Short mmCIF file of C-alpha atoms in Angstrom, two decimals:
data_model
loop_
_atom_site.label_atom_id
_atom_site.label_comp_id
_atom_site.label_asym_id
_atom_site.label_seq_id
_atom_site.Cartn_x
_atom_site.Cartn_y
_atom_site.Cartn_z
CA MET A 1 139.55 60.92 54.09
CA THR A 2 139.36 62.60 57.54
CA LEU A 3 137.52 65.92 57.60
CA ALA A 4 140.00 68.61 58.67
CA LEU A 5 137.78 69.92 61.43
CA ARG A 6 137.93 69.98 65.22
CA VAL A 7 134.67 69.65 67.13
CA PRO A 8 134.94 71.45 70.50
CA ALA A 9 133.99 69.30 73.50
CA GLU A 10 131.36 71.86 74.53
CA LEU A 11 129.37 70.99 71.40
CA SER A 12 128.56 67.51 72.75
CA ALA A 13 124.86 67.21 73.61
CA ARG A 14 124.94 66.12 77.25
CA VAL A 15 121.21 65.61 77.87
CA PRO A 16 118.15 65.02 75.66
CA ALA A 17 116.49 68.08 74.14
CA GLU A 18 113.37 67.72 76.28
CA GLN A 19 115.47 68.15 79.43
CA ARG A 20 117.06 71.44 78.37
CA GLY A 21 114.15 73.65 79.28
CA PRO A 22 110.49 73.70 80.35
CA GLY A 23 107.97 72.81 77.69
CA GLN A 24 110.56 71.30 75.36
CA ASP A 25 109.94 68.13 73.38
CA ARG A 26 112.25 65.85 71.39
CA ASP A 27 111.86 67.99 68.30
CA ALA A 28 113.42 71.01 70.06
CA VAL A 29 116.70 70.51 68.19
CA ARG A 30 118.21 72.39 65.30
CA LEU A 31 118.22 71.23 61.69
CA LEU A 32 121.03 72.06 59.31
CA VAL A 33 119.92 71.66 55.68
CA SER A 34 122.39 71.14 52.83
CA ARG A 35 121.25 71.31 49.21
CA GLY A 36 124.53 70.74 47.47
CA THR A 37 126.86 73.31 49.00
CA GLU A 38 124.00 75.70 49.85
CA VAL A 39 123.33 75.61 53.60
CA SER A 40 120.36 76.90 55.59
CA HIS A 41 119.50 76.80 59.29
CA HIS A 42 116.16 75.66 60.70
CA ALA A 43 114.36 74.21 63.70
CA PHE A 44 113.63 70.50 63.36
CA ALA A 45 109.91 71.28 63.74
CA GLU A 46 110.15 72.93 60.28
CA LEU A 47 110.87 69.57 58.62
CA PRO A 48 107.33 69.25 57.16
CA CYS A 49 107.92 72.53 55.29
CA LEU A 50 111.30 71.37 54.00
CA LEU A 51 109.95 68.16 52.51
CA ARG A 52 107.17 67.89 49.95
CA ALA A 53 104.25 65.70 49.02
CA GLY A 54 105.52 62.51 47.43
CA ASP A 55 108.73 62.37 49.44
CA LEU A 56 109.36 59.03 51.17
CA LEU A 57 111.13 58.75 54.50
CA VAL A 58 112.81 55.38 55.15
CA VAL A 59 112.78 54.77 58.92
CA ASN A 60 114.36 52.13 61.13
CA THR A 61 112.00 50.27 63.49
CA SER A 62 114.75 48.64 65.58
CA PRO A 63 114.28 49.24 69.32
CA THR A 64 117.23 50.11 71.54
CA LEU A 65 118.37 47.48 74.02
CA ALA A 66 119.56 48.02 77.58
CA ALA A 67 122.83 46.58 76.30
CA ALA A 68 125.32 47.45 79.08
CA VAL A 69 125.69 44.97 81.95
CA ASP A 70 128.14 45.05 84.87
CA GLY A 71 130.43 42.06 85.36
CA ARG A 72 133.75 40.92 86.81
CA ILE A 73 136.86 39.22 85.48
CA GLY A 74 138.45 37.87 88.63
CA HIS A 75 138.31 40.82 91.04
CA ALA A 76 138.33 43.44 88.29
CA ARG A 77 135.12 45.23 87.39
CA VAL A 78 134.13 45.39 83.73
CA VAL A 79 131.11 46.49 81.76
CA VAL A 80 129.93 44.25 78.94
CA HIS A 81 128.35 45.96 75.92
CA PHE A 82 126.20 43.39 74.11
CA SER A 83 126.40 44.32 70.44
CA THR A 84 124.92 41.74 68.06
CA ARG A 85 123.29 38.30 68.34
CA GLY A 86 124.76 35.74 65.95
CA ASP A 87 122.84 33.01 64.17
CA ASP A 88 124.60 30.37 66.31
CA GLY A 89 123.41 31.88 69.59
CA ARG A 90 126.66 33.65 70.39
CA TRP A 91 126.83 37.39 71.00
CA ALA A 92 129.34 39.92 69.75
CA VAL A 93 130.41 41.86 72.85
CA GLU A 94 132.76 44.66 73.79
CA LEU A 95 134.42 44.76 77.20
CA ARG A 96 134.81 48.20 78.80
CA GLU A 97 136.36 49.47 82.04
CA PRO A 98 134.40 51.69 84.46
CA ASP A 99 135.94 55.16 84.41
CA GLY A 100 134.81 56.24 87.88
CA ARG A 101 132.38 58.83 86.44
CA GLY A 102 129.47 56.52 85.71
CA THR A 103 130.62 55.75 82.18
CA THR A 104 133.32 53.55 80.66
CA ARG A 105 136.55 53.61 78.66
CA ALA A 106 137.88 51.16 76.11
CA CYS A 107 140.02 48.25 77.27
CA ALA A 108 141.72 45.33 75.57
CA GLY A 109 139.52 42.33 74.88
CA GLY A 110 140.55 38.72 75.19
CA PRO A 111 142.32 36.43 75.30
CA ALA A 112 140.12 33.58 74.13
CA GLY A 113 138.73 31.66 77.08
CA THR A 114 138.37 34.74 79.30
CA GLU A 115 135.33 34.30 81.54
CA VAL A 116 133.19 37.20 82.72
CA ARG A 117 130.90 36.74 85.71
CA LEU A 118 127.55 38.45 85.25
CA PRO A 119 124.59 38.86 87.66
CA GLU A 120 122.68 35.82 88.94
CA GLY A 121 125.55 33.45 88.24
CA VAL A 122 125.51 33.98 84.47
CA ARG A 123 128.87 33.30 82.76
CA LEU A 124 130.13 34.83 79.53
CA THR A 125 133.12 33.24 77.80
CA LEU A 126 135.08 34.98 75.03
CA GLU A 127 135.76 32.66 72.09
CA GLU A 128 137.27 34.60 69.16
CA PRO A 129 137.55 38.12 67.79
CA LEU A 130 134.68 39.18 65.58
CA SER A 131 137.10 40.34 62.89
CA ALA A 132 140.73 40.07 61.93
CA ARG A 133 140.74 43.89 61.86
CA GLY A 134 141.08 44.07 65.63
CA GLU A 135 140.10 42.68 68.99
CA ARG A 136 137.61 45.30 70.17
CA LEU A 137 134.61 43.01 69.60
CA TRP A 138 134.56 39.31 70.47
CA TRP A 139 132.18 36.46 69.87
CA ALA A 140 131.15 35.10 73.25
CA ARG A 141 128.87 32.41 74.65
CA VAL A 142 126.57 33.04 77.56
CA ALA A 143 125.62 30.26 79.98
CA GLY A 144 123.08 30.40 82.77
CA ALA A 145 120.39 32.65 81.28
CA GLY A 146 119.07 34.06 78.04
CA VAL A 147 120.61 37.38 77.05
CA PRO A 148 117.30 39.22 76.34
CA GLY A 149 116.07 38.43 79.85
CA LEU A 150 119.45 39.37 81.34
CA LEU A 151 119.35 42.75 79.60
CA ARG A 152 115.77 43.43 80.68
CA GLU A 153 116.60 42.66 84.31
CA TYR A 154 120.13 44.03 84.72
CA GLY A 155 120.97 46.04 81.62
CA ARG A 156 121.05 49.79 81.09
CA PRO A 157 121.50 51.85 77.92
CA ILE A 158 125.06 52.24 76.66
CA ARG A 159 126.31 55.68 77.67
CA TYR A 160 129.52 57.51 76.86
CA SER A 161 131.46 60.11 78.83
CA TYR A 162 130.21 63.14 76.89
CA THR A 163 126.73 62.66 78.40
CA GLU A 164 125.85 64.12 81.78
CA ARG A 165 123.97 61.30 83.49
CA ASP A 166 122.18 57.98 83.02
CA GLN A 167 118.85 58.15 81.20
CA PRO A 168 115.92 55.71 81.24
CA LEU A 169 115.73 53.31 78.32
CA SER A 170 112.71 55.25 77.03
CA ALA A 171 115.00 58.21 76.27
CA TYR A 172 116.82 55.98 73.76
CA GLN A 173 113.73 54.71 71.93
CA THR A 174 112.58 56.41 68.75
CA VAL A 175 108.94 56.95 67.86
CA PHE A 176 109.36 54.29 65.14
CA ALA A 177 110.71 51.51 67.43
CA LEU A 178 108.73 48.26 67.43
CA PRO A 179 109.13 45.08 69.53
CA GLN A 180 111.19 42.48 67.66
CA PRO A 181 110.97 38.68 67.65
CA GLY A 182 113.30 37.11 70.19
CA GLY A 183 113.96 40.42 71.89
CA ASP A 184 116.35 41.61 69.18
CA GLY A 185 117.26 45.26 68.89
CA SER A 186 120.06 47.76 68.56
CA ALA A 187 122.95 48.11 70.96
CA GLU A 188 122.82 51.85 70.38
CA MET A 189 119.89 54.00 69.31
CA PRO A 190 119.30 54.69 65.60
CA SER A 191 119.53 58.30 66.72
CA ALA A 192 118.71 60.23 63.54
CA ALA A 193 115.04 59.46 64.19
CA ARG A 194 115.08 60.57 67.83
CA PRO A 195 113.73 64.11 67.21
CA PHE A 196 110.55 62.79 65.56
CA THR A 197 107.40 63.02 67.68
CA ALA A 198 103.98 61.51 67.00
CA ARG A 199 102.69 65.03 66.35
CA LEU A 200 105.39 65.72 63.75
CA VAL A 201 104.82 62.37 62.03
CA ALA A 202 101.10 63.17 61.78
CA GLU A 203 101.87 66.56 60.22
CA LEU A 204 104.22 64.97 57.68
CA VAL A 205 101.58 62.42 56.71
CA SER A 206 98.96 65.18 56.38
CA ARG A 207 101.28 66.95 53.92
CA GLY A 208 101.67 63.87 51.74
CA VAL A 209 105.02 62.57 53.00
CA GLN A 210 105.13 58.76 53.14
CA PHE A 211 107.04 56.39 55.43
CA ALA A 212 108.76 53.11 54.53
CA PRO A 213 109.79 51.07 57.60
CA ILE A 214 112.86 48.89 57.51
CA THR A 215 114.80 47.21 60.34
CA LEU A 216 118.52 47.23 60.95
CA HIS A 217 119.89 46.27 64.36
CA THR A 218 122.92 48.44 65.01
CA GLY A 219 125.93 47.20 66.94
CA VAL A 220 128.12 49.28 69.23
CA ALA A 221 129.49 52.47 67.71
CA SER A 222 132.91 52.40 66.10
CA ALA A 223 135.44 53.70 68.58
CA GLU A 224 138.44 53.70 66.27
CA ALA A 225 139.25 56.10 63.44
CA HIS A 226 138.18 54.77 60.05
CA GLU A 227 136.83 51.52 61.54
CA PRO A 228 134.20 50.32 59.06
CA PRO A 229 130.86 48.98 60.30
CA TYR A 230 130.60 45.31 61.17
CA PRO A 231 127.97 43.03 59.64
CA GLU A 232 124.49 43.77 60.97
CA ARG A 233 121.13 42.04 60.79
CA PHE A 234 118.52 43.80 58.63
CA ALA A 235 115.15 43.37 56.94
CA VAL A 236 113.43 45.30 54.15
CA PRO A 237 109.80 44.14 53.92
CA GLU A 238 107.94 43.74 50.66
CA ALA A 239 105.60 46.69 51.31
CA SER A 240 108.52 49.06 51.87
CA ALA A 241 110.34 47.80 48.79
CA ARG A 242 107.22 48.52 46.73
CA LEU A 243 106.91 52.04 48.13
CA ILE A 244 110.56 52.84 47.40
CA ASN A 245 110.37 51.44 43.86
CA ALA A 246 107.20 53.42 43.17
CA VAL A 247 108.90 56.70 44.14
CA LYS A 248 111.93 55.88 41.99
CA ALA A 249 109.71 54.94 39.05
CA ASN A 250 107.82 58.24 39.38
CA GLN A 251 111.13 60.09 39.28
CA GLU A 252 111.96 58.59 35.90
CA GLY A 253 108.72 59.81 34.32
CA ARG A 254 108.00 62.88 36.40
CA GLU A 255 107.17 66.38 35.27
CA ALA A 256 108.55 69.29 37.24
CA LEU A 257 105.97 71.11 39.39
CA PRO A 258 105.83 74.86 39.93
CA CYS A 259 107.01 76.00 43.36
CA LYS A 260 104.24 77.40 45.52
CA GLY A 261 104.65 81.15 45.69
CA GLY A 262 105.59 81.47 42.02
CA GLY A 263 108.81 81.05 40.08
CA GLY A 264 111.13 78.08 39.99
CA ARG A 265 110.26 74.44 39.47
CA ARG A 266 110.43 71.44 41.78
CA ALA A 267 110.89 67.80 40.89
CA GLY A 268 108.86 64.86 42.21
CA GLY A 269 109.23 62.77 45.34
CA ARG A 270 112.58 61.75 46.78
CA VAL A 271 113.72 58.77 48.85
CA VAL A 272 115.17 60.25 52.05
CA ALA A 273 116.79 57.84 54.52
CA VAL A 274 116.42 58.65 58.20
CA GLY A 275 119.84 57.67 59.47
CA THR A 276 122.83 55.83 58.08
CA THR A 277 121.21 52.54 59.19
CA ALA A 278 118.34 53.12 56.75
CA VAL A 279 120.82 53.82 53.94
CA ARG A 280 122.70 50.61 54.67
CA ALA A 281 119.51 48.55 54.73
CA VAL A 282 117.91 49.80 51.50
CA GLU A 283 121.18 49.87 49.57
CA SER A 284 121.79 46.28 50.70
CA ALA A 285 118.38 45.30 49.32
CA ALA A 286 118.92 47.05 45.97
CA GLY A 287 120.14 45.17 42.92
CA GLY A 288 122.52 46.50 40.32
CA ASP A 289 119.46 47.78 38.46
CA GLY A 290 118.52 49.98 41.43
CA VAL A 291 115.36 47.99 42.15
CA VAL A 292 114.79 47.26 45.84
CA ARG A 293 113.63 43.74 46.66
CA ALA A 294 112.38 42.36 49.96
CA ARG A 295 115.38 40.99 51.82
CA ALA A 296 116.31 39.85 55.29
CA GLY A 297 119.58 38.61 56.72
CA TRP A 298 123.02 40.07 57.28
CA THR A 299 124.66 42.95 55.49
CA ASP A 300 128.36 43.74 55.39
CA LEU A 301 127.86 46.55 52.86
CA VAL A 302 130.06 49.60 53.34
CA VAL A 303 128.66 52.56 51.39
CA THR A 304 131.50 54.71 50.05
CA PRO A 305 131.78 57.44 47.41
CA GLU A 306 133.42 54.88 45.11
CA ARG A 307 130.49 52.48 45.46
CA GLY A 308 127.88 55.25 45.46
CA VAL A 309 124.17 54.89 46.20
CA ARG A 310 121.54 53.35 43.95
CA VAL A 311 118.35 54.25 45.79
CA VAL A 312 118.73 57.04 48.33
CA ASP A 313 118.32 60.65 47.16
CA GLY A 314 118.73 62.35 50.53
CA LEU A 315 119.70 61.64 54.12
CA LEU A 316 118.64 62.91 57.53
CA THR A 317 121.41 62.13 59.99
CA GLY A 318 123.10 63.19 63.18
CA LEU A 319 126.47 64.92 63.26
CA HIS A 320 129.35 62.44 63.26
CA GLU A 321 132.92 62.79 64.45
CA PRO A 322 135.19 64.05 61.64
CA GLU A 323 137.15 60.78 61.60
CA ALA A 324 134.08 58.51 61.61
CA SER A 325 133.61 56.09 58.73
CA HIS A 326 129.98 57.29 58.50
CA LEU A 327 131.25 60.35 56.65
CA LEU A 328 132.10 58.15 53.67
CA MET A 329 128.40 57.27 53.42
CA LEU A 330 127.39 60.93 53.68
CA ARG A 331 129.79 61.76 50.85
CA ALA A 332 128.35 58.91 48.77
CA VAL A 333 124.90 60.48 49.13
CA ALA A 334 125.71 64.18 48.85
CA GLY A 335 129.32 64.57 47.69
CA ARG A 336 132.39 65.63 49.62
CA ALA A 337 131.96 69.36 48.99
CA ALA A 338 128.44 69.36 50.42
CA VAL A 339 129.44 67.38 53.52
CA ASP A 340 132.54 69.46 54.22
CA ARG A 341 130.61 72.70 53.79
CA GLY A 342 127.81 71.48 56.04
CA TYR A 343 130.17 70.44 58.81
CA GLU A 344 132.03 73.72 58.70
CA GLU A 345 128.69 75.51 59.12
CA ALA A 346 127.65 73.16 61.94
CA VAL A 347 130.75 74.02 63.96
CA ARG A 348 130.47 77.71 63.14
CA GLY A 349 126.81 77.67 64.11
CA LEU A 350 127.44 75.80 67.40
CA TYR A 351 125.30 72.81 66.51
CA LEU A 352 125.26 69.99 69.08
CA TRP A 353 126.80 66.57 68.35
CA HIS A 354 125.99 62.95 69.25
CA GLU A 355 122.76 61.05 69.87
CA PHE A 356 120.96 63.82 71.79
CA GLY A 357 122.21 66.52 69.45
CA ASP A 358 121.09 68.38 66.35
CA VAL A 359 120.54 66.84 62.92
CA HIS A 360 121.60 67.40 59.31
CA LEU A 361 119.36 67.01 56.27
CA LEU A 362 121.26 66.43 53.03
CA LEU A 363 119.14 66.95 49.92
CA PRO A 364 120.13 67.01 46.26
CA ALA A 365 120.76 70.41 44.73
CA GLU A 366 118.01 71.08 42.22
CA ALA A 367 117.36 73.87 39.74
CA GLY A 368 115.13 76.53 41.24
CA THR A 369 115.80 75.52 44.87
CA ARG A 370 119.00 77.43 45.62
CA GLY A 371 119.61 80.63 47.47
CA PRO A 372 117.02 83.14 48.78
CA HIS A 373 114.32 81.99 46.39
CA ALA A 374 114.36 78.54 47.99
CA GLU A 375 113.77 80.13 51.39
CA HIS A 376 110.83 82.03 49.87
CA CYS A 377 109.34 78.75 48.65
CA PHE A 378 109.67 77.16 52.07
CA SER A 379 108.23 80.20 53.85
CA ASN A 380 105.07 79.78 51.77
CA CYS A 381 104.71 76.25 53.19
CA ARG A 382 104.27 77.52 56.72
#
């Protein structure tokens, strides 16, 4: 299932877009658009012209935590990545080794009973692996302080070696992030939404695009090839479920609308997830009949081409490593041919990868929206 593609190291986004030049904002990234296997290249600021009135963007409101904390096992330095809070008060954690460059590298976790000394006399004790699939993440108990307070006082955002330097926590918050009860949040930013600015959101709303907030607290990123996502805490509120169901119901009885500028016909509104986290949340809340119901709890759903999607019509997402399990979800939404074609174009076009990088909008191929005529339609939106 691995995409036969090599992403050159120089295509890693090393700093946020707003730090790459004077006058830049978060939306100063590129947007690759796939409609089936047809690909076009845009600036992210063009998104309001690429969507249409009646479209619904599903956005994740989870804030990013300062989830990396320095500690010691004996005399050895370690960095603890706090991933997910369990219902029993334990935390899923990943232990990492400092790499001497301000970031970390993977190291073996365990054994059970290992104690990590954290700031202010706090102790973390590993109890058992989170999954039989491996020992990268462990359930651990923390004694001596509450974890949310520990992260606020001593934590910093999780950072990997492809980035250039530490960034303030604010650089990892999306415009949709909201404070959560108990200080919950995501170990790593739901990064597909990072390029949105308040100005862009206002323009989308003015053009008739709606927003449905959901919450899914992401754990640490998968570091191993084909490692599926672990269970994560999520919530789909009643109001968002109603919005999603209304768009889907309108699709069933819709009439095609003429494309502005003449010629061609466009269908009604679409449900477009902003990020793989939004896909996982709404698909977890959907029944076999495709109806989304308000739900909150844990999801272990893995969206694959075999399982398919019941709700989502399109996806706005970052660019993932070719071996990442996220690609299975992208193929479930858009099909393998569309994803492979898009990624080939992203490498050829020198798009930037990772959380500060460029983004990819996957939309369904529709009659009358392919080729040069589609570009003509979109140019009339500007």
